[in-house]
mmCIF file of C-alpha atoms in Angstrom:
data_model
loop_
_atom_site.group_PDB
_atom_site.id
_atom_site.type_symbol
_atom_site.label_atom_id
_atom_site.label_comp_id
_atom_site.label_asym_id
_atom_site.label_seq_id
_atom_site.Cartn_x
_atom_site.Cartn_y
_atom_site.Cartn_z
ATOM 1 C CA MET C 579 -72.663 -11.220 -0.400
ATOM 2 C CA LYS C 580 -70.980 -9.784 2.663
ATOM 3 C CA SER C 581 -73.329 -11.802 4.957
ATOM 4 C CA LYS C 582 -72.449 -15.126 3.059
ATOM 5 C CA ILE C 583 -68.621 -14.556 3.427
ATOM 6 C CA ILE C 584 -69.266 -13.933 7.222
ATOM 7 C CA PHE C 585 -71.395 -17.009 7.553
ATOM 8 C CA ILE C 586 -68.809 -19.095 5.801
ATOM 9 C CA ALA C 587 -66.027 -17.661 7.952
ATOM 10 C CA ILE C 588 -68.023 -18.455 11.155
ATOM 11 C CA ALA C 589 -68.682 -21.930 9.918
ATOM 12 C CA LEU C 590 -65.039 -22.442 9.119
ATOM 13 C CA LEU C 591 -63.904 -21.121 12.555
ATOM 14 C CA SER C 592 -66.449 -23.244 14.390
ATOM 15 C CA THR C 593 -65.286 -26.451 12.325
ATOM 16 C CA ILE C 594 -61.791 -25.671 13.300
ATOM 17 C CA SER C 595 -62.539 -25.199 16.948
ATOM 18 C CA ILE C 596 -64.470 -28.369 17.098
ATOM 19 C CA ALA C 597 -61.698 -30.357 15.428
ATOM 20 C CA GLN C 598 -59.332 -29.313 18.142
ATOM 21 C CA SER C 599 -61.379 -31.066 20.837
ATOM 22 C CA LYS C 600 -62.301 -34.780 20.748
ATOM 23 C CA VAL C 601 -64.753 -36.007 23.386
ATOM 24 C CA GLY C 602 -65.433 -39.660 24.272
ATOM 25 C CA THR C 603 -67.438 -41.524 26.806
ATOM 26 C CA VAL C 604 -66.684 -44.679 28.824
ATOM 27 C CA ASP C 605 -68.687 -46.964 30.973
ATOM 28 C CA SER C 606 -66.323 -47.383 33.890
ATOM 29 C CA GLU C 607 -68.611 -49.490 36.061
ATOM 30 C CA TYR C 608 -69.160 -51.881 33.346
ATOM 31 C CA ILE C 609 -65.550 -52.294 32.700
ATOM 32 C CA ILE C 610 -64.940 -52.714 36.504
ATOM 33 C CA SER C 611 -67.521 -55.454 36.609
ATOM 34 C CA LEU C 612 -65.792 -57.347 33.865
ATOM 35 C CA MET C 613 -62.262 -57.168 35.298
ATOM 36 C CA PRO C 614 -61.143 -60.525 36.766
ATOM 37 C CA GLU C 615 -59.790 -58.751 39.911
ATOM 38 C CA THR C 616 -63.324 -57.802 40.797
ATOM 39 C CA LYS C 617 -64.166 -61.395 41.783
ATOM 40 C CA ILE C 618 -61.228 -61.315 44.173
ATOM 41 C CA VAL C 619 -62.204 -58.112 45.630
ATOM 42 C CA SER C 620 -65.694 -59.481 46.122
ATOM 43 C CA GLU C 621 -64.470 -62.547 47.832
ATOM 44 C CA ARG C 622 -62.219 -60.636 50.124
ATOM 45 C CA SER C 623 -65.059 -58.336 51.013
ATOM 46 C CA GLN C 624 -67.368 -61.218 51.765
ATOM 47 C CA ASN C 625 -64.773 -62.728 54.047
ATOM 48 C CA TYR C 626 -64.318 -59.494 55.929
ATOM 49 C CA GLY C 627 -68.182 -59.227 56.263
ATOM 50 C CA ALA C 628 -68.268 -62.716 57.537
ATOM 51 C CA LYS C 629 -65.885 -61.943 60.207
ATOM 52 C CA LEU C 630 -67.839 -58.795 61.254
ATOM 53 C CA ASP C 631 -70.946 -60.899 61.229
ATOM 54 C CA SER C 632 -69.602 -63.518 63.519
ATOM 55 C CA SER C 633 -68.735 -60.985 66.107
ATOM 56 C CA PHE C 634 -71.958 -59.319 65.726
ATOM 57 C CA SER C 635 -73.890 -62.610 66.151
ATOM 58 C CA ILE C 636 -71.927 -63.346 69.414
ATOM 59 C CA LYS C 637 -72.961 -59.936 70.693
ATOM 60 C CA VAL C 638 -76.741 -60.720 69.783
ATOM 61 C CA LYS C 639 -76.632 -64.116 71.371
ATOM 62 C CA SER C 640 -75.271 -62.825 74.669
ATOM 63 C CA TYR C 641 -77.957 -60.054 74.460
ATOM 64 C CA GLN C 642 -80.659 -62.624 73.844
ATOM 65 C CA ALA C 643 -79.373 -64.856 76.776
ATOM 66 C CA LYS C 644 -79.430 -61.868 78.998
ATOM 67 C CA VAL C 645 -83.153 -61.124 77.802
ATOM 68 C CA GLU C 646 -84.183 -64.713 78.484
ATOM 69 C CA ALA C 647 -82.612 -64.560 81.810
ATOM 70 C CA PHE C 648 -84.295 -61.518 82.730
ATOM 71 C CA LYS C 649 -87.773 -62.951 81.673
ATOM 72 C CA ASN C 650 -87.233 -65.933 83.635
ATOM 73 C CA ASN C 651 -86.103 -64.117 86.833
ATOM 74 C CA GLU C 652 -88.381 -61.005 86.698
ATOM 75 C CA LYS C 653 -90.828 -62.069 89.106
ATOM 76 C CA THR C 654 -88.288 -63.096 91.728
ATOM 77 C CA LEU C 655 -86.137 -59.878 91.321
ATOM 78 C CA GLY C 656 -86.496 -56.877 93.469
ATOM 79 C CA GLU C 657 -87.112 -53.425 92.114
ATOM 80 C CA LEU C 658 -83.540 -52.310 92.147
ATOM 81 C CA ALA C 659 -82.277 -55.530 90.554
ATOM 82 C CA LYS C 660 -84.793 -55.107 87.742
ATOM 83 C CA GLN C 661 -83.829 -51.543 87.187
ATOM 84 C CA ALA C 662 -80.155 -52.576 87.047
ATOM 85 C CA ASP C 663 -80.876 -55.404 84.577
ATOM 86 C CA ILE C 664 -83.042 -53.180 82.471
ATOM 87 C CA LYS C 665 -80.258 -50.606 82.341
ATOM 88 C CA GLU C 666 -77.750 -53.351 81.384
ATOM 89 C CA LEU C 667 -79.993 -54.743 78.464
ATOM 90 C CA THR C 668 -80.593 -51.164 77.227
ATOM 91 C CA THR C 669 -76.840 -50.505 77.254
ATOM 92 C CA MET C 670 -76.300 -53.928 75.472
ATOM 93 C CA GLU C 671 -78.950 -52.997 72.801
ATOM 94 C CA ASP C 672 -77.374 -49.622 72.264
ATOM 95 C CA ASP C 673 -74.003 -51.349 71.789
ATOM 96 C CA ILE C 674 -75.501 -53.707 69.323
ATOM 97 C CA LYS C 675 -76.945 -50.792 67.268
ATOM 98 C CA LYS C 676 -73.575 -48.891 67.217
ATOM 99 C CA TYR C 677 -71.649 -52.112 66.397
ATOM 100 C CA GLN C 678 -74.071 -52.652 63.373
ATOM 101 C CA GLN C 679 -73.547 -49.020 62.278
ATOM 102 C CA ASN C 680 -69.807 -49.280 62.659
ATOM 103 C CA GLY C 681 -69.777 -52.548 60.795
ATOM 104 C CA ASN C 682 -71.595 -51.098 57.850
ATOM 105 C CA LYS C 683 -69.057 -48.154 57.804
ATOM 106 C CA LEU C 684 -66.100 -50.641 58.068
ATOM 107 C CA MET C 685 -67.571 -52.750 55.178
ATOM 108 C CA GLN C 686 -67.881 -49.598 53.081
ATOM 109 C CA LEU C 687 -64.332 -48.546 53.908
ATOM 110 C CA LYS C 688 -62.900 -52.098 53.151
ATOM 111 C CA GLN C 689 -64.769 -52.174 49.907
ATOM 112 C CA ASN C 690 -63.283 -48.664 48.844
ATOM 113 C CA GLU C 691 -59.874 -49.866 49.946
ATOM 114 C CA LEU C 692 -60.075 -53.046 47.947
ATOM 115 C CA MET C 693 -61.538 -51.283 44.798
ATOM 116 C CA ARG C 694 -59.049 -48.409 44.716
ATOM 117 C CA PRO C 695 -56.296 -50.362 42.812
ATOM 118 C CA LEU C 696 -58.868 -51.384 40.262
ATOM 119 C CA TYR C 697 -59.968 -47.797 39.601
ATOM 120 C CA THR C 698 -56.265 -46.696 39.476
ATOM 121 C CA LYS C 699 -55.726 -49.362 36.921
ATOM 122 C CA LEU C 700 -58.813 -48.305 34.863
ATOM 123 C CA SER C 701 -57.749 -44.771 35.073
ATOM 124 C CA GLU C 702 -54.492 -45.504 33.765
ATOM 125 C CA ALA C 703 -55.993 -47.491 30.929
ATOM 126 C CA ILE C 704 -58.325 -44.733 30.094
ATOM 127 C CA ALA C 705 -55.579 -42.157 29.948
ATOM 128 C CA THR C 706 -53.467 -44.410 27.628
ATOM 129 C CA VAL C 707 -56.359 -45.103 25.244
ATOM 130 C CA SER C 708 -57.285 -41.383 25.248
ATOM 131 C CA LYS C 709 -53.894 -40.275 24.406
ATOM 132 C CA ALA C 710 -53.372 -42.855 21.730
ATOM 133 C CA ASN C 711 -56.608 -41.959 20.085
ATOM 134 C CA GLY C 712 -56.347 -38.193 20.418
ATOM 135 C CA TYR C 713 -59.219 -37.620 22.857
ATOM 136 C CA THR C 714 -59.075 -34.412 24.857
ATOM 137 C CA GLN C 715 -61.910 -35.355 27.214
ATOM 138 C CA VAL C 716 -63.559 -38.635 28.158
ATOM 139 C CA LEU C 717 -66.696 -38.577 30.281
ATOM 140 C CA THR C 718 -68.010 -41.478 32.329
ATOM 141 C CA ILE C 719 -71.453 -42.639 31.233
ATOM 142 C CA THR C 720 -72.549 -43.155 34.949
ATOM 143 C CA GLY C 721 -72.176 -39.986 37.011
ATOM 144 C CA ASN C 722 -71.202 -37.583 34.179
ATOM 145 C CA GLU C 723 -67.670 -37.281 35.556
ATOM 146 C CA PHE C 724 -64.439 -36.791 33.742
ATOM 147 C CA ALA C 725 -62.601 -40.036 33.401
ATOM 148 C CA TYR C 726 -59.770 -38.244 31.454
ATOM 149 C CA ILE C 727 -58.990 -34.713 30.392
ATOM 150 C CA ASP C 728 -56.011 -33.369 28.623
ATOM 151 C CA ASN C 729 -54.121 -31.080 30.753
ATOM 152 C CA LYS C 730 -53.581 -28.443 28.014
ATOM 153 C CA PHE C 731 -57.200 -27.806 28.076
ATOM 154 C CA ASP C 732 -57.218 -27.060 31.906
ATOM 155 C CA ILE C 733 -57.703 -23.327 32.545
ATOM 156 C CA THR C 734 -57.378 -23.417 36.286
ATOM 157 C CA GLU C 735 -53.988 -21.607 36.344
ATOM 158 C CA LEU C 736 -55.369 -18.959 33.928
ATOM 159 C CA VAL C 737 -58.422 -18.427 36.345
ATOM 160 C CA LEU C 738 -56.146 -18.136 39.350
ATOM 161 C CA LYS C 739 -53.964 -15.598 37.765
ATOM 162 C CA ASN C 740 -56.917 -13.632 36.592
ATOM 163 C CA LEU C 741 -58.068 -13.710 40.265
ATOM 164 C CA GLY C 742 -54.656 -12.646 41.498
ATOM 165 C CA VAL C 743 -54.393 -15.849 43.643
ATOM 166 C CA ALA C 744 -50.812 -17.230 44.088
ATOM 167 C CA ILE C 745 -50.314 -20.702 42.827
ATOM 168 C CA PRO C 746 -48.644 -22.802 45.418
ATOM 169 C CA ALA C 747 -45.405 -24.590 44.518
ATOM 170 C CA ALA C 748 -45.920 -28.240 43.440
ATOM 171 C CA LYS C 749 -45.092 -30.847 46.192
ATOM 172 C CA GLU C 750 -42.989 -33.879 45.188
#
């Protein structure tokens, strides 16, 4: 009899504790892909990429012209002139590789810069919907990250106090 009462009490307590927390999920990438602003971001990204590509193609054409000139004049050039031309071509080749790497990084930075307002808008919408529907935590489907969490469930300050670590004053 005692074990039945204990079992019922544990079941009741676990039901109460589960009822306090409501977890949801959201597919943020799907939502972003459907937002009309995404098309604008894509167009701006492509325009930026086209500008970078045009600069890159100018460098490549210049390099190819130098290579062609070197091939045509290689037999008539002296040893020192050949070495100087080879050194110049190697430098140009390295410059093209660096430009390509930097271009990829610049494209990624531009993409992030353009997408940031969309993710901010999405985050605000998730927080609004979560609060309105009583969700305490919302996980993203892709990446298993928290899209929203009710701050009253955040135990960061309690852990800091337990460790004896001073909490810095909030900056405005």
